[in-house]
Coordinates of C-alpha atoms and ligand atoms in Angstrom, one line a residue:
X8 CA 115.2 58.2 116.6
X9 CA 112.1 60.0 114.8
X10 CA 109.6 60.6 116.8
X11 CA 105.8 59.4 116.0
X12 CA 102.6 61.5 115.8
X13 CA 99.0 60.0 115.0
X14 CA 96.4 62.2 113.9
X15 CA 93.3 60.3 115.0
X16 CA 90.0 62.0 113.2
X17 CA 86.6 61.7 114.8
X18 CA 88.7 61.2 118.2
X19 CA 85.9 62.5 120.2
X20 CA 83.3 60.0 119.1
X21 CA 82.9 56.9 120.1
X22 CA 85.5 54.6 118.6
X23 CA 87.9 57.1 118.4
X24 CA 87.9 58.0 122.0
X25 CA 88.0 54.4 123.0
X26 CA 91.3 54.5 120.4
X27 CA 92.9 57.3 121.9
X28 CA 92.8 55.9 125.6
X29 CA 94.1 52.6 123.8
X30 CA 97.3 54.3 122.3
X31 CA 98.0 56.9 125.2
X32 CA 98.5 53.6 127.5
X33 CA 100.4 51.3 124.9
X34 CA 102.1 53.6 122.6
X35 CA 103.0 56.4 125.5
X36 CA 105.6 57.7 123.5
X37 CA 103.0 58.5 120.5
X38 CA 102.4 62.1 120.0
X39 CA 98.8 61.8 119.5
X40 CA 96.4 64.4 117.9
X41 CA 92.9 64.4 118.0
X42 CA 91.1 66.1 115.1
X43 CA 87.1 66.5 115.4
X44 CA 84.3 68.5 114.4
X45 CA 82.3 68.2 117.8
X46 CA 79.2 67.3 116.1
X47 CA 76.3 65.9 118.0
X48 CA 77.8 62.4 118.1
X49 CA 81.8 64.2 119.4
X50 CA 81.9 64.8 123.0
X51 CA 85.8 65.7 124.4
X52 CA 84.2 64.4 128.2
X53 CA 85.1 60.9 126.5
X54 CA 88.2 61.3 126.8
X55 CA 88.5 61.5 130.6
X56 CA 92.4 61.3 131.4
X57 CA 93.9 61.5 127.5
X58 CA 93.3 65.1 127.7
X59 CA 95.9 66.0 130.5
X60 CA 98.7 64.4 128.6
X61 CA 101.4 66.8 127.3
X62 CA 101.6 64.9 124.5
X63 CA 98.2 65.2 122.9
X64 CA 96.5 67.7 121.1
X65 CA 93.0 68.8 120.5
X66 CA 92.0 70.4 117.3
X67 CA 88.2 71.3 116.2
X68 CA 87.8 70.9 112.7
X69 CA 85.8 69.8 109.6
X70 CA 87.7 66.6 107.6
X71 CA 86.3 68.3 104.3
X72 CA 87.3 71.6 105.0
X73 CA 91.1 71.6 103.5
X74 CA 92.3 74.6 105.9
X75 CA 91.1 72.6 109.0
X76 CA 92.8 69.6 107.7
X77 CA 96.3 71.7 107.3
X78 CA 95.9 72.9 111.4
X79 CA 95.7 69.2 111.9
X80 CA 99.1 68.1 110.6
X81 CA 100.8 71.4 112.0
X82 CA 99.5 70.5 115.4
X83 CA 102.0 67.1 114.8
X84 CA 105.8 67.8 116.5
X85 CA 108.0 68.7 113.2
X86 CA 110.2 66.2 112.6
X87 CA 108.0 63.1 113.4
X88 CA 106.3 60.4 111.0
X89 CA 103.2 60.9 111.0
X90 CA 100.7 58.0 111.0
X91 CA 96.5 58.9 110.1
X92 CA 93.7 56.9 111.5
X93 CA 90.7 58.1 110.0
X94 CA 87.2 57.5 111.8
X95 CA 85.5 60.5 111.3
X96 CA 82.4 60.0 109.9
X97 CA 78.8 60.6 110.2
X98 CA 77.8 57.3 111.7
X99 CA 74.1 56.7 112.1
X100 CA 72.1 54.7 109.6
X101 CA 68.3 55.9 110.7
X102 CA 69.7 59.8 110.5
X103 CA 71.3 59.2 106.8
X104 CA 68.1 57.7 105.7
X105 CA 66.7 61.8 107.3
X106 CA 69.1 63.4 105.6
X107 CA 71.8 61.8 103.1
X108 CA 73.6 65.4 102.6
X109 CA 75.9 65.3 105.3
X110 CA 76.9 61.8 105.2
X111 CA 78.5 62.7 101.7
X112 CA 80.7 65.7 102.5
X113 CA 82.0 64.1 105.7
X114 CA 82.3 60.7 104.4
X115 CA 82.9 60.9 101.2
X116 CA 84.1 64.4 100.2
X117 CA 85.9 64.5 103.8
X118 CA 87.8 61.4 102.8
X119 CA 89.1 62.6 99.7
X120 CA 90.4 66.3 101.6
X121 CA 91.9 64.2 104.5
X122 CA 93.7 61.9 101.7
X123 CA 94.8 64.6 99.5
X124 CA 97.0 66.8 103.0
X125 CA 97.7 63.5 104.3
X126 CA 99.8 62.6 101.1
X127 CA 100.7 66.2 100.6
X128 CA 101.6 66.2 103.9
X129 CA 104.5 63.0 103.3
X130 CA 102.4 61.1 106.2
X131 CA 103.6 57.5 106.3
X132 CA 100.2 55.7 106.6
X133 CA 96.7 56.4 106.2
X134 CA 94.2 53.8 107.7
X135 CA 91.1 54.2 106.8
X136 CA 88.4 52.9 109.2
X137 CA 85.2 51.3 107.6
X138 CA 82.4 49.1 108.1
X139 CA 80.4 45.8 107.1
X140 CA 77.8 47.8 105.7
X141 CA 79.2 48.3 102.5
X142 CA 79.0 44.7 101.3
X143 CA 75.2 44.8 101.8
X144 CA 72.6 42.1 103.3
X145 CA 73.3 38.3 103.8
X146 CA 70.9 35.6 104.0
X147 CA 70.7 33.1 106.9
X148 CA 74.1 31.6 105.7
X149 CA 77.9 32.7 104.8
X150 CA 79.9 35.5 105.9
X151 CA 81.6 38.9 104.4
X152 CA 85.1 38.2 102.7
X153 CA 87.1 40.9 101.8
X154 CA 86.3 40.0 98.5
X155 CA 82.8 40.4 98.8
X156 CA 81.3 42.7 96.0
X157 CA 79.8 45.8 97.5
X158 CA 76.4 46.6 97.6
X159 CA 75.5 49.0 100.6
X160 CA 71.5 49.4 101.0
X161 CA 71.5 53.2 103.2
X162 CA 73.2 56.4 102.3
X163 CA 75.2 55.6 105.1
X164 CA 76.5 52.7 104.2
X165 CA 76.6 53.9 100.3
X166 CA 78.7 56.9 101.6
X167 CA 81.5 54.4 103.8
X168 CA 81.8 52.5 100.1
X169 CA 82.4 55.3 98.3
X170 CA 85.1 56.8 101.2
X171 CA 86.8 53.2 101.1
X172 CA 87.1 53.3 97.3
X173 CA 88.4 56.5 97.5
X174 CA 91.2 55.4 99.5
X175 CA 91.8 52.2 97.6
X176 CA 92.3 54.5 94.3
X177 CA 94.7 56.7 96.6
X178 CA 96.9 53.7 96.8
X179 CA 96.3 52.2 92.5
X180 CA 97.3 55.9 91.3
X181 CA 99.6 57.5 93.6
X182 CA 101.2 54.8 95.2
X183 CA 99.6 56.1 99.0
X184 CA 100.6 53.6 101.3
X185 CA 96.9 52.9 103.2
X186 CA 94.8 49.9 104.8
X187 CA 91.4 49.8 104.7
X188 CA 89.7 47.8 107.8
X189 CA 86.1 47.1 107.8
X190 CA 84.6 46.0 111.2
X191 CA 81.2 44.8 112.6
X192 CA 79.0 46.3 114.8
X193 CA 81.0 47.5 118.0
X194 CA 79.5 48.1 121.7
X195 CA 81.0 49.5 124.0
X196 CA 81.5 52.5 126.8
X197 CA 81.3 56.0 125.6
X198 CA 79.1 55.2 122.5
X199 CA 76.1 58.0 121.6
X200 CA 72.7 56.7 122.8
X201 CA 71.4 56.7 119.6
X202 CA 72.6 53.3 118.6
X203 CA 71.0 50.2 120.0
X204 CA 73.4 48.6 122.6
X205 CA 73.1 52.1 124.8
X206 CA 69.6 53.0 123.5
X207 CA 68.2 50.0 125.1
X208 CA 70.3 50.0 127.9
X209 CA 69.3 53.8 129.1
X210 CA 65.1 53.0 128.1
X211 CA 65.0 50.4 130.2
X212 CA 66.7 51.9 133.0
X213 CA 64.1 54.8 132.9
X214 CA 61.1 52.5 132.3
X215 CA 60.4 53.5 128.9
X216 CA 59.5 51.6 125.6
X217 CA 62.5 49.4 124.3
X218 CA 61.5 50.5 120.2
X219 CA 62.0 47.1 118.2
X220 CA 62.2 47.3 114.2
X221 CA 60.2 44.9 112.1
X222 CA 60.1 41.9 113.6
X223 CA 63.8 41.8 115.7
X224 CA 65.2 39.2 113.9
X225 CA 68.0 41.2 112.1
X226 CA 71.2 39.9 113.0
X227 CA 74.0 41.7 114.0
X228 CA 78.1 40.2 114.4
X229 CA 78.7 42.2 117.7
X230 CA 82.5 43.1 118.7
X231 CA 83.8 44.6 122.2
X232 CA 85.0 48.3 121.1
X233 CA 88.1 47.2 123.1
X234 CA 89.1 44.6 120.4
X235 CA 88.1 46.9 117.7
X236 CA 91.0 49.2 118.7
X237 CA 93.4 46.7 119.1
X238 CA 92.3 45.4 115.6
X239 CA 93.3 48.9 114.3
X240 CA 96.5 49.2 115.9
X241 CA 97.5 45.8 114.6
X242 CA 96.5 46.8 111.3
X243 CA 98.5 50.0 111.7
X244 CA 101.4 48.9 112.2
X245 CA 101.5 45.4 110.7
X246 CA 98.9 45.6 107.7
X247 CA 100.3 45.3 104.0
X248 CA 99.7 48.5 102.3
X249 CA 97.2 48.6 100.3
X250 CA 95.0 45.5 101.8
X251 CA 91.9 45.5 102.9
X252 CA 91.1 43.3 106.7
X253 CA 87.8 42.5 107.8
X254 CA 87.3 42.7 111.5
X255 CA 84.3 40.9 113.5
X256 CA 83.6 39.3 116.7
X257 CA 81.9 35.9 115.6
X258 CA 79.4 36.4 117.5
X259 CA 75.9 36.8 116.0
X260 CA 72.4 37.8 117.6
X261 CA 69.9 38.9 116.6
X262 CA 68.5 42.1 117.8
X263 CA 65.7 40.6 120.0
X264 CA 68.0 38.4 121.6
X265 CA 69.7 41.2 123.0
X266 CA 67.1 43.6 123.7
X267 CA 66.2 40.7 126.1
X268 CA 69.5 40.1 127.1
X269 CA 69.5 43.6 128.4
X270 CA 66.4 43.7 130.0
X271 CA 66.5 40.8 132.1
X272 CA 70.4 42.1 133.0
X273 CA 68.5 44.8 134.6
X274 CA 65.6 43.1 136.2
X275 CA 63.1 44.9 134.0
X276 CA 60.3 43.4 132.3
X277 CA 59.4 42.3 128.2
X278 CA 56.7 44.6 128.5
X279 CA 58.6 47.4 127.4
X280 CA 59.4 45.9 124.2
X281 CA 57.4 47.7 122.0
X282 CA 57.7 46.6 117.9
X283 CA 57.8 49.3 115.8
X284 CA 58.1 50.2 112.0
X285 CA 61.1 49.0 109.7
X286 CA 64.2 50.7 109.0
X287 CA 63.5 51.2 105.2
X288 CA 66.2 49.3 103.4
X289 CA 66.8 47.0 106.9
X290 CA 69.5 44.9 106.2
X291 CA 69.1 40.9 107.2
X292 CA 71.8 40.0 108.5
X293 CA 75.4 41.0 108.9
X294 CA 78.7 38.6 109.3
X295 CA 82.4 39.2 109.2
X296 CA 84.7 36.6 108.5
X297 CA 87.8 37.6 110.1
X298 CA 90.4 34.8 109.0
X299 CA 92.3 37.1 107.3
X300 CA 93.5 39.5 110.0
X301 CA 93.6 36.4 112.0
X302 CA 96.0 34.4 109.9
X303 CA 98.0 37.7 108.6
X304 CA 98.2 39.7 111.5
X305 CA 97.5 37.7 114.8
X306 CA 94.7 39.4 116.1
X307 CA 91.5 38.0 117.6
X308 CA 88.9 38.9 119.7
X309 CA 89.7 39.0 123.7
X310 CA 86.7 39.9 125.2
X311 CA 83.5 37.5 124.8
X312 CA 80.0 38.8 124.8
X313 CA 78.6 37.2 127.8
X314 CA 81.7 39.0 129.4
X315 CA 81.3 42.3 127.9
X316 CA 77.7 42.9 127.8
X317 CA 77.7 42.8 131.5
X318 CA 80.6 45.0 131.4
X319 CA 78.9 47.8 129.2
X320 CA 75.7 47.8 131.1
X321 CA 77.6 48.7 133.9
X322 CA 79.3 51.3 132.7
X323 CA 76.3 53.0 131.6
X324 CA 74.6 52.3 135.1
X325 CA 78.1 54.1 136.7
X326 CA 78.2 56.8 134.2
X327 CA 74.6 57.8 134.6
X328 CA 75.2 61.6 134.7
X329 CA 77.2 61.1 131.2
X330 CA 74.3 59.5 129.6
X331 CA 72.0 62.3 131.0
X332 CA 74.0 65.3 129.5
X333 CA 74.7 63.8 126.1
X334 CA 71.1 62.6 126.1
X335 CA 70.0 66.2 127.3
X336 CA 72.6 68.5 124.7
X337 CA 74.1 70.1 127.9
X338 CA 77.3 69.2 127.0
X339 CA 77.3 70.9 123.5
X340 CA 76.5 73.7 124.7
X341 CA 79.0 73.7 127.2
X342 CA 81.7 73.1 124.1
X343 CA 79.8 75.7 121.9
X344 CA 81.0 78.2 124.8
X345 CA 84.1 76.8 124.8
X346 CA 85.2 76.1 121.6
X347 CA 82.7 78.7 119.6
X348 CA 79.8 76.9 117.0
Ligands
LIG402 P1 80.5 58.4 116.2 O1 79.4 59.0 115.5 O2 80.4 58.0 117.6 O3 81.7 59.4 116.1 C1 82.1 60.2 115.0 C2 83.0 61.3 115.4 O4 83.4 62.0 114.1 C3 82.4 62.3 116.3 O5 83.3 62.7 117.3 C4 82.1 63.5 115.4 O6 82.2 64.8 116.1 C5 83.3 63.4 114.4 N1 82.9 64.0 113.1 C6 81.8 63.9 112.4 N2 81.8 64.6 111.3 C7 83.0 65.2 111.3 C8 83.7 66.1 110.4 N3 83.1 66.6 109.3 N4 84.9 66.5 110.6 C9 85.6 66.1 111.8 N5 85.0 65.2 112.6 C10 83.7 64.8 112.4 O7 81.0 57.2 115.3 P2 81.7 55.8 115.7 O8 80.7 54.8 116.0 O9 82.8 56.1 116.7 O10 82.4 55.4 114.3 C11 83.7 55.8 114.0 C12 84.1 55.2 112.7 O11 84.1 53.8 112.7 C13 83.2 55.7 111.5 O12 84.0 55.9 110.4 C14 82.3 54.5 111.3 O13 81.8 54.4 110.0 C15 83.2 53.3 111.7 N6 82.5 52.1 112.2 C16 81.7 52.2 113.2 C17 81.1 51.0 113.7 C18 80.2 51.0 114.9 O14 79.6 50.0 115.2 N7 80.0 52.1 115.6 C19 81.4 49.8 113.1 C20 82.3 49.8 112.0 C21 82.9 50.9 111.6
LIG403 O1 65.9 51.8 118.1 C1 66.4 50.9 117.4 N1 65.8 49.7 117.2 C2 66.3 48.7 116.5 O2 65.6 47.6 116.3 C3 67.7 51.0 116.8 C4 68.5 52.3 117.0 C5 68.2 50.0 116.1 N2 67.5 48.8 115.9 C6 68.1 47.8 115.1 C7 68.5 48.2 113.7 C8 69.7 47.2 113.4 O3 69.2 46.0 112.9 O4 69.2 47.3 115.7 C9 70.3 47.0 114.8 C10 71.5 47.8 115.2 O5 71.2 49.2 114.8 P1 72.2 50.4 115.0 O6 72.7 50.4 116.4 O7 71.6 51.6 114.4 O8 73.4 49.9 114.1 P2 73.6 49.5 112.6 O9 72.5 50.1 111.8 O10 73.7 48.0 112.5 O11 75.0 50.2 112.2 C11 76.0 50.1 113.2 O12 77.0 49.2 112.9 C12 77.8 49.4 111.8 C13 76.7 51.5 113.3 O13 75.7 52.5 113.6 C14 77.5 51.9 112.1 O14 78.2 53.1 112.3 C15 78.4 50.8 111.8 O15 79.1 51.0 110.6

């Protein structure tokens, strides 16, 4: 029987790390390959356990960079299928609104490389993992079909449209057998203290200011990270080429809510709350309906928030000293040693 290979870009972040543990304990057999850039946000410590496995590999390497792309698929046994799941990206909203630049050649010009070797390269599937930010802002009512226009508000999110178009014409002109998922906002272990889930969490345990935009009430369709990657195995294996399947928790907050929620988890007082300045270009409110996936595919959501926040807070309290070296840059330049740049 052929053997299977998955190259997993962005492995080393935080979805794709909480992928990779996924598929090394369901799909054993899977050769897996994890191909990353070790950016700021990619940190191979994630990966705990995965990285002792003789059959998983580790290659540092730019998604737009064509030659890097190439070490990628050789690193796959010959002989196997080869499936891609594609997460690399540059993934924070507030830094794209800094600096568009690099959210276009990873995101969008990345894309386009990683789809051109993959079909080059005869691989079997490409997912392509996306987000709800490309269909833009809702009001207080409805929810994101996968027929809703696009109309992303950041460079972020204008750069994730752009990449999932890309991959939809890969599959109108040449016939490229992909799936495009978009999903909701995730939480989860293992994700870069940047975002606001582990922000919070790690400001409050040091007593400092919990930083609010605008007035808090943006709302947010929060998933477990766990059912994210068991949304994009499903899709994997069972999606109809070409299809697009939106993936969400049903579970809206908004971001006040939560900040609270986290604070009084931790016995710590609303005083820290501070309210700062808008995100420019803050978008309202964010909903996923996921009937599609449901109906289609048979997936759902396992883990519910009142379960899960708990859970992450914990994890962050447990990992402390992994907070404190990604928050400190110890561990890149522990990789730049190892790995060189
Ligand atoms: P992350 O920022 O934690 O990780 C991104 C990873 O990609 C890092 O390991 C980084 O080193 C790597 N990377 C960045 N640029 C690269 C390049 N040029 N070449 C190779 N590797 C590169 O991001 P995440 O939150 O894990 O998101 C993963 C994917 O899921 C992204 O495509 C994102 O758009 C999508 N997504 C995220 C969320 C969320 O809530 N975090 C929700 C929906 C979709
Ligand atoms: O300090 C903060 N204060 C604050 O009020 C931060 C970091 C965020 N926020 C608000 C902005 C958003 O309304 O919290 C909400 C969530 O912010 P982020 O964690 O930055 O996530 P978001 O902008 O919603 O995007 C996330 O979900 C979709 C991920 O970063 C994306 O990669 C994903 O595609």
């Amino acid at each position: 029987m052929t053997s299977t290979s998955v190259l997993v870009t962005g492995g080393a972040g935080f979805i794709g790390s909480n992928l990779l543990h996924l598929l090394a304990e369901v799909r054993p057999d899977w050769h897996l390959v994890n191909f990353d850039a070790l950016t700021y946000a990619g940190n191979l410590e994630n990966l705990g356990a995965v990285e002792g496995r003789p059959n998983y590999t580790f290659v540092k390497g730019d998604v737009a960079k064509p030659e890097d792309v190439e070490r990628a698929f050789d690193a796959c046994p010959a002989g196997s299928r080869i499936l891609v799941m594609h997460l690399a990206a540059e993934s924070h909203v507030d830094r794209s609104i800094q600096s568009g630049q690099p959210f276009v050649m990873t995101n969008v010009v990345g894309t386009q490389v990683m789809l051109d070797v993959a079909r080059a390269r005869g691989a079997e599937r490409f997912l392509h993992v996306s987000t709800d930010e490309v269909y833009g802002s809702l009001g207080a009512e409805g929810f994101f079909l996968e027929t809703t226009p696009y109309d992303p508000s950041s460079p972020y999110s204008a750069s994730k449209a752009g990449s999932d178009l890309l991959v939809r014409a890969a599959h109108r002109t040449h016939g490229f057998d992909v799936v495009v998922t978009n999903c909701s906002n995730n939480y989860g272990p293992y994700q870069f203290p940047e975002k606001l889930i582990p922000l919070m969490i790690a400001n409050a345990h040091e007593d400092k200011a919990l930083p609010v935009y605008g007035d808090g009430m943006n709302v947010r369709d929060w998933l477990y990270v766990r059912d994210h990657c068991e949304a994009l195995l499903v899709a994997l294996e069972k999606g109809r080429s070409g299809e697009t399947y939106n993936i969400g928790g049903n579970n809206e907050y908004p971001n006040i809510a939560i900040v609270k929620l986290i604070l009084e988890t931790l016995g710590k007082p609303e005083s820290l709350i501070q309210y700062v300045k808008d995100r420019p270009g803050h978008d309202r409110r964010y909903a996923i309906d996921a009937t599609k996936i449901k109906n289609e595919l048979g997936w759902e959501p396992r883990f519910r928030f009142e379960q899960a926040l708990p859970l992450t807070i914990e994890w962050y309290l447990a990992n402390s000293e992994w907070l404190g070296r990604v928050r400190s840059g110890a561990y890149r330049d522990y990789y730049a040693t190892q790995y060189g740049g």
